[in-house]
mmCIF file of C-alpha atoms in Angstrom:
data_model
loop_
_atom_site.group_PDB
_atom_site.id
_atom_site.type_symbol
_atom_site.label_atom_id
_atom_site.label_comp_id
_atom_site.label_asym_id
_atom_site.label_seq_id
_atom_site.Cartn_x
_atom_site.Cartn_y
_atom_site.Cartn_z
ATOM 1 C CA MET A 1 0.000 0.000 0.000
ATOM 2 C CA THR A 2 1.405 3.399 -0.950
ATOM 3 C CA ASN A 3 1.752 6.177 1.594
ATOM 4 C CA LYS A 4 -0.847 8.192 -0.315
ATOM 5 C CA LYS A 5 -3.440 5.391 -0.112
ATOM 6 C CA ALA A 6 -2.692 4.789 3.541
ATOM 7 C CA PHE A 7 -3.184 8.476 4.306
ATOM 8 C CA THR A 8 -6.513 8.447 2.441
ATOM 9 C CA TYR A 9 -7.752 5.454 4.481
ATOM 10 C CA ILE A 10 -6.732 7.173 7.714
ATOM 11 C CA ILE A 11 -8.704 10.294 6.759
ATOM 12 C CA LEU A 12 -11.796 8.239 5.845
ATOM 13 C CA PHE A 13 -11.553 6.212 9.049
ATOM 14 C CA SER A 14 -11.259 9.401 11.109
ATOM 15 C CA LEU A 15 -14.334 10.885 9.444
ATOM 16 C CA ILE A 16 -16.318 7.722 10.154
ATOM 17 C CA LEU A 17 -15.302 7.904 13.815
ATOM 18 C CA LEU A 18 -16.308 11.556 14.040
ATOM 19 C CA CYS A 19 -19.707 10.846 12.512
ATOM 20 C CA SER A 20 -20.238 7.914 14.849
ATOM 21 C CA CYS A 21 -19.394 10.016 17.895
ATOM 22 C CA GLY A 22 -21.817 12.707 16.795
ATOM 23 C CA GLN A 23 -24.651 10.183 16.628
ATOM 24 C CA SER A 24 -23.975 8.417 19.927
ATOM 25 C CA ILE A 25 -24.548 9.318 23.543
ATOM 26 C CA SER A 26 -21.322 7.694 24.741
ATOM 27 C CA GLU A 27 -19.846 10.975 25.994
ATOM 28 C CA ASN A 28 -23.015 11.808 27.896
ATOM 29 C CA GLU A 29 -23.196 8.241 29.203
ATOM 30 C CA ALA A 30 -19.613 8.481 30.444
ATOM 31 C CA ARG A 31 -20.380 11.736 32.237
ATOM 32 C CA ARG A 32 -23.500 10.273 33.813
ATOM 33 C CA ASP A 33 -21.548 7.252 35.081
ATOM 34 C CA ASP A 34 -18.493 9.191 36.298
ATOM 35 C CA PHE A 35 -19.679 9.430 39.892
ATOM 36 C CA SER A 36 -16.269 10.620 41.077
ATOM 37 C CA SER A 37 -16.908 13.889 39.210
ATOM 38 C CA TYR A 38 -20.227 14.565 40.945
ATOM 39 C CA GLN A 39 -20.328 17.617 43.196
ATOM 40 C CA GLU A 40 -20.749 16.709 46.860
ATOM 41 C CA LEU A 41 -23.557 18.440 48.721
ATOM 42 C CA LYS A 42 -23.951 18.518 52.484
ATOM 43 C CA ARG A 43 -27.363 19.094 53.995
ATOM 44 C CA THR A 44 -28.199 22.630 55.019
ATOM 45 C CA TYR A 45 -30.873 21.501 57.489
ATOM 46 C CA ARG A 46 -32.569 18.382 58.815
ATOM 47 C CA THR A 47 -35.697 17.914 60.866
ATOM 48 C CA HIS A 48 -35.824 16.055 64.167
ATOM 49 C CA GLU A 49 -38.705 14.392 65.978
ATOM 50 C CA GLU A 50 -38.987 17.219 68.488
ATOM 51 C CA ASP A 51 -39.885 19.700 65.723
ATOM 52 C CA LEU A 52 -41.600 17.365 63.231
ATOM 53 C CA PHE A 53 -43.121 13.966 63.894
ATOM 54 C CA LEU A 54 -43.028 11.490 61.021
ATOM 55 C CA GLY A 55 -44.238 7.916 61.276
ATOM 56 C CA ARG A 56 -43.446 5.904 58.150
ATOM 57 C CA PRO A 57 -43.222 8.516 55.386
ATOM 58 C CA GLN A 58 -43.147 7.155 51.847
ATOM 59 C CA SER A 59 -43.345 10.167 49.523
ATOM 60 C CA ILE A 60 -42.903 13.911 49.462
ATOM 61 C CA PHE A 61 -44.628 16.412 47.146
ATOM 62 C CA LEU A 62 -44.249 20.136 46.493
ATOM 63 C CA ILE A 63 -47.747 21.604 46.086
ATOM 64 C CA GLU A 64 -47.782 25.361 45.477
ATOM 65 C CA ASP A 65 -45.759 26.764 48.399
ATOM 66 C CA ARG A 66 -46.412 23.740 50.635
ATOM 67 C CA LEU A 67 -44.833 20.376 51.252
ATOM 68 C CA ALA A 68 -47.135 17.362 51.351
ATOM 69 C CA ILE A 69 -45.830 14.208 53.022
ATOM 70 C CA TYR A 70 -47.473 10.851 52.359
ATOM 71 C CA ASP A 71 -47.308 9.462 55.902
ATOM 72 C CA VAL A 72 -50.205 7.372 57.176
ATOM 73 C CA TYR A 73 -51.158 7.935 60.809
ATOM 74 C CA ASP A 74 -54.116 9.354 62.704
ATOM 75 C CA GLU A 75 -56.286 7.820 59.936
ATOM 76 C CA ASN A 76 -55.004 10.367 57.413
ATOM 77 C CA TYR A 77 -52.582 9.982 54.530
ATOM 78 C CA ILE A 78 -51.221 13.493 53.949
ATOM 79 C CA LEU A 79 -49.337 15.807 56.296
ATOM 80 C CA TRP A 80 -49.152 19.412 55.060
ATOM 81 C CA LEU A 81 -46.126 21.564 55.962
ATOM 82 C CA THR A 82 -44.730 24.983 55.174
ATOM 83 C CA LYS A 83 -41.349 24.945 53.458
ATOM 84 C CA ASP A 84 -39.761 25.758 56.825
ATOM 85 C CA PHE A 85 -41.490 22.686 58.316
ATOM 86 C CA LYS A 86 -44.338 24.232 60.267
ATOM 87 C CA THR A 87 -47.293 21.824 60.438
ATOM 88 C CA LEU A 88 -50.430 23.060 58.674
ATOM 89 C CA GLY A 89 -52.668 20.033 59.168
ATOM 90 C CA ARG A 90 -53.563 16.553 57.963
ATOM 91 C CA ASN A 91 -56.195 15.283 55.537
ATOM 92 C CA PHE A 92 -56.904 12.707 52.804
ATOM 93 C CA HIS A 93 -58.756 10.505 55.255
ATOM 94 C CA ARG A 94 -58.323 6.751 55.092
ATOM 95 C CA GLY A 95 -61.515 4.796 54.392
ATOM 96 C CA THR A 96 -63.917 3.612 51.724
ATOM 97 C CA GLY A 97 -66.519 6.366 51.882
ATOM 98 C CA PRO A 98 -66.988 9.458 49.703
ATOM 99 C CA GLY A 99 -63.841 11.580 49.600
ATOM 100 C CA GLU A 100 -61.767 8.878 51.328
ATOM 101 C CA PHE A 101 -58.830 6.765 50.143
ATOM 102 C CA SER A 102 -57.999 3.140 50.771
ATOM 103 C CA SER A 103 -54.679 2.590 48.966
ATOM 104 C CA ALA A 104 -51.450 4.373 48.088
ATOM 105 C CA PHE A 105 -51.513 7.306 45.676
ATOM 106 C CA ARG A 106 -49.447 10.097 44.150
ATOM 107 C CA LEU A 107 -50.290 13.764 43.693
ATOM 108 C CA TYR A 108 -49.868 15.734 40.462
ATOM 109 C CA PRO A 109 -50.493 19.507 40.429
ATOM 110 C CA SER A 110 -51.539 21.070 37.130
ATOM 111 C CA GLU A 111 -49.189 23.492 35.365
ATOM 112 C CA ASP A 112 -51.236 26.521 36.405
ATOM 113 C CA GLY A 113 -51.548 25.272 39.986
ATOM 114 C CA LYS A 114 -55.344 25.356 39.976
ATOM 115 C CA LEU A 115 -55.955 21.590 39.986
ATOM 116 C CA LEU A 116 -54.558 18.540 41.766
ATOM 117 C CA THR A 117 -54.829 15.055 40.274
ATOM 118 C CA VAL A 118 -54.787 12.067 42.632
ATOM 119 C CA CYS A 119 -53.711 8.750 41.089
ATOM 120 C CA GLU A 120 -54.723 6.076 43.591
ATOM 121 C CA TYR A 121 -53.284 2.631 42.913
ATOM 122 C CA GLY A 122 -55.648 -0.254 42.443
ATOM 123 C CA ARG A 123 -58.649 1.895 41.561
ATOM 124 C CA ASP A 124 -60.580 2.127 38.301
ATOM 125 C CA ALA A 125 -60.654 5.922 38.304
ATOM 126 C CA VAL A 126 -58.305 8.898 38.596
ATOM 127 C CA LYS A 127 -59.741 11.956 40.355
ATOM 128 C CA THR A 128 -58.922 15.628 39.891
ATOM 129 C CA TYR A 129 -59.799 18.305 42.461
ATOM 130 C CA ARG A 130 -59.626 22.059 42.721
ATOM 131 C CA MET A 131 -56.328 22.814 44.402
ATOM 132 C CA GLN A 132 -57.829 24.693 47.325
ATOM 133 C CA ASP A 133 -60.369 21.938 47.911
ATOM 134 C CA ALA A 134 -57.601 19.335 48.068
ATOM 135 C CA ILE A 135 -55.435 21.410 50.407
ATOM 136 C CA ASN A 136 -58.377 21.990 52.737
ATOM 137 C CA GLY A 137 -59.609 18.394 52.655
ATOM 138 C CA ARG A 138 -62.791 18.995 50.666
ATOM 139 C CA LEU A 139 -62.522 15.782 48.667
ATOM 140 C CA THR A 140 -66.074 14.563 48.174
ATOM 141 C CA HIS A 141 -66.639 16.408 44.890
ATOM 142 C CA PRO A 142 -63.850 16.059 42.321
ATOM 143 C CA VAL A 143 -64.098 18.289 39.270
ATOM 144 C CA ARG A 144 -63.223 15.360 37.002
ATOM 145 C CA VAL A 145 -63.132 11.581 37.258
ATOM 146 C CA ASP A 146 -61.263 9.722 34.509
ATOM 147 C CA SER A 147 -61.831 6.023 33.865
ATOM 148 C CA VAL A 148 -58.197 5.017 34.056
ATOM 149 C CA ARG A 149 -57.676 1.689 35.783
ATOM 150 C CA THR A 150 -54.369 1.848 37.631
ATOM 151 C CA ARG A 151 -53.886 -1.863 38.529
ATOM 152 C CA GLY A 152 -51.088 -0.982 40.923
ATOM 153 C CA ILE A 153 -49.096 1.015 38.363
ATOM 154 C CA ARG A 154 -48.481 4.760 38.409
ATOM 155 C CA PRO A 155 -50.352 6.610 35.657
ATOM 156 C CA VAL A 156 -48.956 10.093 35.122
ATOM 157 C CA PRO A 157 -51.073 12.931 33.662
ATOM 158 C CA LEU A 158 -49.931 14.232 30.283
ATOM 159 C CA ASN A 159 -52.244 17.069 29.260
ATOM 160 C CA ASN A 160 -55.591 15.369 28.498
ATOM 161 C CA ASN A 161 -54.078 11.874 28.511
ATOM 162 C CA TYR A 162 -52.109 9.595 30.816
ATOM 163 C CA ILE A 163 -48.845 7.690 30.581
ATOM 164 C CA ALA A 164 -48.583 4.319 32.323
ATOM 165 C CA ALA A 165 -45.385 2.292 32.717
ATOM 166 C CA GLU A 166 -46.627 -1.129 31.759
ATOM 167 C CA ALA A 167 -44.441 -3.871 30.287
ATOM 168 C CA LYS A 168 -46.337 -6.331 28.104
ATOM 169 C CA GLY A 169 -45.570 -9.143 25.704
ATOM 170 C CA ASP A 170 -44.942 -6.659 22.884
ATOM 171 C CA MET A 171 -41.807 -5.648 24.849
ATOM 172 C CA LYS A 172 -42.886 -2.015 24.909
ATOM 173 C CA LEU A 173 -42.549 -0.092 28.157
ATOM 174 C CA PHE A 174 -45.292 2.532 28.102
ATOM 175 C CA THR A 175 -48.983 2.933 27.326
ATOM 176 C CA LEU A 176 -50.563 6.212 26.289
ATOM 177 C CA LEU A 177 -54.177 6.307 27.532
ATOM 178 C CA ASN A 178 -57.030 8.743 27.044
ATOM 179 C CA GLN A 179 -59.378 9.907 29.826
ATOM 180 C CA ASP A 180 -61.644 6.919 29.210
ATOM 181 C CA GLY A 181 -58.764 4.520 29.810
ATOM 182 C CA GLU A 182 -58.576 3.559 26.141
ATOM 183 C CA GLU A 183 -55.171 2.720 24.702
ATOM 184 C CA ILE A 184 -53.944 5.286 22.196
ATOM 185 C CA ALA A 185 -50.446 3.905 21.662
ATOM 186 C CA ARG A 186 -47.749 1.600 22.983
ATOM 187 C CA PHE A 187 -44.153 2.814 22.801
ATOM 188 C CA GLY A 188 -40.681 2.539 24.277
ATOM 189 C CA ASP A 189 -38.565 -0.448 23.266
ATOM 190 C CA PHE A 190 -37.153 -2.546 26.087
ATOM 191 C CA THR A 191 -33.442 -2.739 25.312
ATOM 192 C CA GLY A 192 -32.347 -4.954 28.182
ATOM 193 C CA LYS A 193 -31.702 -8.628 28.635
ATOM 194 C CA ILE A 194 -34.491 -11.011 29.650
ATOM 195 C CA SER A 195 -33.885 -14.274 31.508
ATOM 196 C CA ASP A 196 -33.723 -17.338 29.285
ATOM 197 C CA GLY A 197 -36.473 -19.905 28.943
ATOM 198 C CA PHE A 198 -39.653 -18.064 29.853
ATOM 199 C CA LYS A 199 -42.791 -16.909 28.147
ATOM 200 C CA ALA A 200 -43.337 -13.164 28.190
ATOM 201 C CA GLY A 201 -46.430 -13.176 30.378
ATOM 202 C CA TYR A 202 -47.792 -9.933 31.785
ATOM 203 C CA ASP A 203 -47.133 -10.770 35.464
ATOM 204 C CA TYR A 204 -43.567 -11.853 34.784
ATOM 205 C CA LEU A 205 -42.719 -8.738 32.825
ATOM 206 C CA TRP A 206 -44.488 -6.484 35.339
ATOM 207 C CA MET A 207 -42.202 -7.852 38.057
ATOM 208 C CA PHE A 208 -39.016 -7.924 35.998
ATOM 209 C CA ILE A 209 -39.283 -4.596 34.165
ATOM 210 C CA GLN A 210 -40.266 -2.064 36.800
ATOM 211 C CA ILE A 211 -40.269 1.489 35.477
ATOM 212 C CA ILE A 212 -41.122 4.839 37.038
ATOM 213 C CA VAL A 213 -42.411 7.709 34.890
ATOM 214 C CA ALA A 214 -42.389 11.504 34.820
ATOM 215 C CA ALA A 215 -43.815 13.902 32.268
ATOM 216 C CA ASN A 216 -43.481 17.471 31.115
ATOM 217 C CA PRO A 217 -46.936 18.394 29.739
ATOM 218 C CA GLU A 218 -45.754 21.742 28.365
ATOM 219 C CA LYS A 219 -43.125 20.076 26.167
ATOM 220 C CA ASN A 220 -45.075 16.813 25.746
ATOM 221 C CA ILE A 221 -42.087 14.778 26.907
ATOM 222 C CA VAL A 222 -42.174 11.515 28.853
ATOM 223 C CA VAL A 223 -39.260 10.100 30.871
ATOM 224 C CA GLY A 224 -38.936 6.555 32.154
ATOM 225 C CA ALA A 225 -36.380 5.074 34.556
ATOM 226 C CA GLY A 226 -35.790 1.610 36.017
ATOM 227 C CA TYR A 227 -35.918 0.581 39.640
ATOM 228 C CA PHE A 228 -33.438 -2.255 39.124
ATOM 229 C CA THR A 229 -31.680 -1.113 35.962
ATOM 230 C CA ASP A 230 -30.144 2.230 35.102
ATOM 231 C CA LEU A 231 -32.284 2.505 31.978
ATOM 232 C CA LEU A 232 -33.298 6.142 31.505
ATOM 233 C CA CYS A 233 -35.176 7.215 28.379
ATOM 234 C CA PHE A 234 -36.713 10.433 27.034
ATOM 235 C CA TYR A 235 -39.594 10.433 24.517
ATOM 236 C CA LYS A 236 -41.364 13.234 22.694
ATOM 237 C CA ILE A 237 -45.103 12.603 22.172
ATOM 238 C CA SER A 238 -46.775 14.151 19.127
ATOM 239 C CA GLU A 239 -50.368 15.397 18.989
ATOM 240 C CA LYS A 240 -51.261 12.125 17.236
ATOM 241 C CA GLY A 241 -49.754 10.099 20.072
ATOM 242 C CA GLU A 242 -46.619 9.069 18.184
ATOM 243 C CA ALA A 243 -43.490 8.720 20.325
ATOM 244 C CA THR A 244 -39.989 9.724 19.212
ATOM 245 C CA LEU A 245 -36.943 8.705 21.240
ATOM 246 C CA LEU A 246 -34.877 11.765 22.175
ATOM 247 C CA ASN A 247 -32.179 10.153 24.278
ATOM 248 C CA GLN A 248 -31.534 6.950 26.194
ATOM 249 C CA TYR A 249 -29.054 5.599 28.713
ATOM 250 C CA ARG A 250 -28.397 2.058 29.895
ATOM 251 C CA THR A 251 -25.152 0.505 31.088
ATOM 252 C CA TYR A 252 -26.398 -2.606 32.884
ATOM 253 C CA ASP A 253 -29.401 -4.936 32.794
ATOM 254 C CA THR A 254 -31.933 -5.937 35.416
ATOM 255 C CA GLU A 255 -30.628 -8.724 37.631
ATOM 256 C CA LEU A 256 -33.705 -9.931 39.484
ATOM 257 C CA THR A 257 -34.793 -13.493 40.178
ATOM 258 C CA VAL A 258 -38.363 -13.748 38.895
ATOM 259 C CA GLU A 259 -40.174 -17.078 38.822
ATOM 260 C CA SER A 260 -43.577 -17.955 37.417
ATOM 261 C CA PHE A 261 -45.859 -20.310 39.312
ATOM 262 C CA GLU A 262 -49.323 -21.690 38.687
ATOM 263 C CA ASN A 263 -50.844 -19.122 41.034
ATOM 264 C CA GLY A 264 -48.678 -16.134 40.209
ATOM 265 C CA VAL A 265 -45.185 -14.726 40.060
ATOM 266 C CA SER A 266 -42.544 -14.068 42.713
ATOM 267 C CA ALA A 267 -39.545 -11.768 42.583
ATOM 268 C CA GLN A 268 -36.461 -11.888 44.774
ATOM 269 C CA TYR A 269 -33.219 -9.952 44.939
ATOM 270 C CA ASN A 270 -30.056 -11.855 44.114
ATOM 271 C CA GLU A 271 -26.338 -11.144 44.470
ATOM 272 C CA LYS A 272 -26.348 -8.896 41.395
ATOM 273 C CA THR A 273 -29.569 -6.945 41.965
ATOM 274 C CA MET A 274 -28.961 -3.187 41.766
ATOM 275 C CA ASP A 275 -30.880 -0.410 43.470
ATOM 276 C CA ALA A 276 -31.125 2.135 40.677
ATOM 277 C CA TYR A 277 -33.615 4.975 40.169
ATOM 278 C CA ARG A 278 -35.931 5.962 43.024
ATOM 279 C CA THR A 279 -37.576 9.198 41.885
ATOM 280 C CA LEU A 280 -37.981 11.326 38.772
ATOM 281 C CA TYR A 281 -38.887 14.948 39.414
ATOM 282 C CA PRO A 282 -39.753 17.287 36.519
ATOM 283 C CA THR A 283 -39.369 21.058 36.708
ATOM 284 C CA LYS A 284 -39.732 23.720 34.030
ATOM 285 C CA ASN A 285 -36.121 23.528 32.880
ATOM 286 C CA PHE A 286 -34.804 20.201 34.132
ATOM 287 C CA LEU A 287 -35.501 16.567 34.878
ATOM 288 C CA PHE A 288 -34.038 15.573 38.261
ATOM 289 C CA ALA A 289 -33.408 11.891 38.928
ATOM 290 C CA LEU A 290 -32.692 10.364 42.343
ATOM 291 C CA TYR A 291 -30.308 7.450 41.818
ATOM 292 C CA ARG A 292 -28.872 4.989 44.340
ATOM 293 C CA GLY A 293 -26.416 3.030 42.180
ATOM 294 C CA CYS A 294 -25.498 0.200 44.533
ATOM 295 C CA LEU A 295 -26.177 -3.491 45.027
ATOM 296 C CA MET A 296 -29.232 -4.229 47.152
ATOM 297 C CA LYS A 297 -27.071 -6.288 49.487
ATOM 298 C CA GLU A 298 -24.896 -3.206 50.121
ATOM 299 C CA LEU A 299 -27.676 -0.755 50.995
ATOM 300 C CA ARG A 300 -26.665 -0.315 54.634
ATOM 301 C CA ALA A 301 -23.109 0.539 53.697
ATOM 302 C CA HIS A 302 -24.214 2.900 50.925
ATOM 303 C CA GLN A 303 -24.958 5.962 53.053
ATOM 304 C CA TYR A 304 -25.392 8.437 50.226
ATOM 305 C CA SER A 305 -27.355 8.911 47.005
ATOM 306 C CA TYR A 306 -26.904 10.663 43.684
ATOM 307 C CA LEU A 307 -28.933 13.433 42.117
ATOM 308 C CA GLN A 308 -28.679 13.575 38.322
ATOM 309 C CA VAL A 309 -29.802 16.606 36.309
ATOM 310 C CA PHE A 310 -30.876 16.443 32.642
ATOM 311 C CA ASP A 311 -32.309 18.951 30.207
ATOM 312 C CA TRP A 312 -35.527 18.127 28.355
ATOM 313 C CA GLU A 313 -33.620 16.801 25.358
ATOM 314 C CA GLY A 314 -32.240 14.127 27.661
ATOM 315 C CA ASN A 315 -28.728 15.546 27.889
ATOM 316 C CA PHE A 316 -26.875 14.990 31.164
ATOM 317 C CA ILE A 317 -26.144 18.401 32.724
ATOM 318 C CA LYS A 318 -24.729 17.782 36.178
ATOM 319 C CA GLY A 319 -24.439 15.241 38.970
ATOM 320 C CA TYR A 320 -24.525 15.686 42.754
ATOM 321 C CA LYS A 321 -23.563 13.326 45.556
ATOM 322 C CA LEU A 322 -25.853 13.761 48.559
ATOM 323 C CA ASP A 323 -24.826 12.798 52.078
ATOM 324 C CA ALA A 324 -27.744 10.444 52.806
ATOM 325 C CA PRO A 325 -29.603 7.526 51.178
ATOM 326 C CA LEU A 326 -32.778 9.451 50.344
ATOM 327 C CA THR A 327 -35.998 7.590 49.614
ATOM 328 C CA ASP A 328 -37.736 10.448 47.795
ATOM 329 C CA MET A 329 -37.192 14.125 47.002
ATOM 330 C CA VAL A 330 -38.723 17.236 45.450
ATOM 331 C CA ILE A 331 -37.039 20.260 43.907
ATOM 332 C CA ASP A 332 -37.850 23.923 44.415
ATOM 333 C CA GLU A 333 -36.281 25.050 41.133
ATOM 334 C CA GLU A 334 -36.845 28.775 41.678
ATOM 335 C CA ASN A 335 -34.991 28.750 45.003
ATOM 336 C CA ARG A 336 -32.560 25.967 43.978
ATOM 337 C CA MET A 337 -33.511 23.809 46.971
ATOM 338 C CA VAL A 338 -33.764 20.040 47.375
ATOM 339 C CA TYR A 339 -36.149 18.641 49.981
ATOM 340 C CA GLY A 340 -35.050 15.073 50.581
ATOM 341 C CA LEU A 341 -37.110 12.488 52.445
ATOM 342 C CA ARG A 342 -35.339 9.842 54.507
ATOM 343 C CA GLY A 343 -37.381 6.872 55.683
ATOM 344 C CA GLY A 344 -36.360 4.085 58.027
ATOM 345 C CA ALA A 345 -35.767 4.033 61.767
ATOM 346 C CA GLU A 346 -35.211 7.794 62.051
ATOM 347 C CA PRO A 347 -37.417 9.383 59.381
ATOM 348 C CA HIS A 348 -36.753 13.017 58.618
ATOM 349 C CA ILE A 349 -36.516 15.655 55.893
ATOM 350 C CA ARG A 350 -33.240 17.274 54.945
ATOM 351 C CA THR A 351 -32.550 20.173 52.624
ATOM 352 C CA TYR A 352 -29.737 20.869 50.164
ATOM 353 C CA LYS A 353 -28.819 23.979 48.210
ATOM 354 C CA LEU A 354 -28.227 23.266 44.515
ATOM 355 C CA GLU A 355 -24.880 24.862 43.757
ATOM 356 C CA GLY A 356 -23.382 25.360 40.334
ATOM 357 C CA LEU A 357 -26.577 24.794 38.367
ATOM 358 C CA ASN A 358 -27.210 27.514 35.805
#
C-alpha cells in the first residue's frame, strides 16, 4: 500500500469515527456514570422528631408553596407543611366512603396550579380536584373523574391523557391512555436482557421490568427510569400520540430473580440486583433523577445517594452526591432547593442547596 493510499484510508476512518461520535450518547453516558466527578452536597438543614413527627413517610410532594408528606397515621394519609417545616394540618382521610382513600396514591399539580390530580393505585378511576379543595380536605366532589384503571401502576397525567409504565408481551414499556382509559399507543422499546427460557407473560414482565415515569406536559415529553436497571429514556409525544426517542441511557441490565408459578409470580433480589432509580422529578427547565447506584445487598453501607440533572432533550447536565440515602425528594427550582425524604428508623426531611446549576 502506498503512503498516499494509507493516508486516504486514515482520513476516511477518522471521518467515520467523528460521525459515529456525533450520533452516539457515549460521551453523555460516560459523564453520567463518572460518579467521582459529581459535586458533593452537604445538607443545610434536617428535621428532628422534636420539631416534626413522622411515622413511616413514603413520599414527598411540592404543592404550590407547601410540602405534602405521604405518611399514614391518625387515619389520614397526607401531612401538610410549610417549606420551613411548620405543620399546617392533615387530611386525605383513610376509608372507603366518599372523599376517602384506601390505597397508596401520588399527587400531580396542574401546570397553572389550579388543579390537583390524585392517582390512587388499584382503583378504576383517577380523580382531579380544585387545588384549594384538596389542600383543605374537601374531597367529596372532584371536578373530574377519569376512567383510568391503575392496577397498581403509576399513571402520570400528560395534558388530556395519561402515561402508564406497563411492560407487556410486545416488549414495549409505556402505554398512552385517554381519559376513558382507552389505549392510544404503545411505545418505548425494552433494550435490556431477559432471563432465558420463559414466556413473556404480563405478570412476569411487570415484576421484571419495573419502570417509574415523569412527564413534562408543556413540552409533551415523557421520561422513564428503572428501579433495578439504570435505563433512563426520554420520549417526545406528538399530537397524534406518536413517540420519538430523544435520548436513552443504559449501562447494565436488570438482575432480578423472577419465577412464574401456577398461582402467580414471585420476585427476589439476588447477588447482582442493583438499586437504581428511586424518583424522577420534573421542573420547568430540568428533569431531576434520584439514583442509588449500589447493590441491594450493600444498601446499609451505601450511606449516600446521587442526584442527576438532565435537560428536556435528555442531555446529562450535572451530577450531585448527597450525604444520605434518600428515599424520595422534590425540587424547588426557583430557590434551587432540594427537599429530601429519609425513611427508616429515624425518618426526617433534609434540605440541600443546589450549587453550580445555571
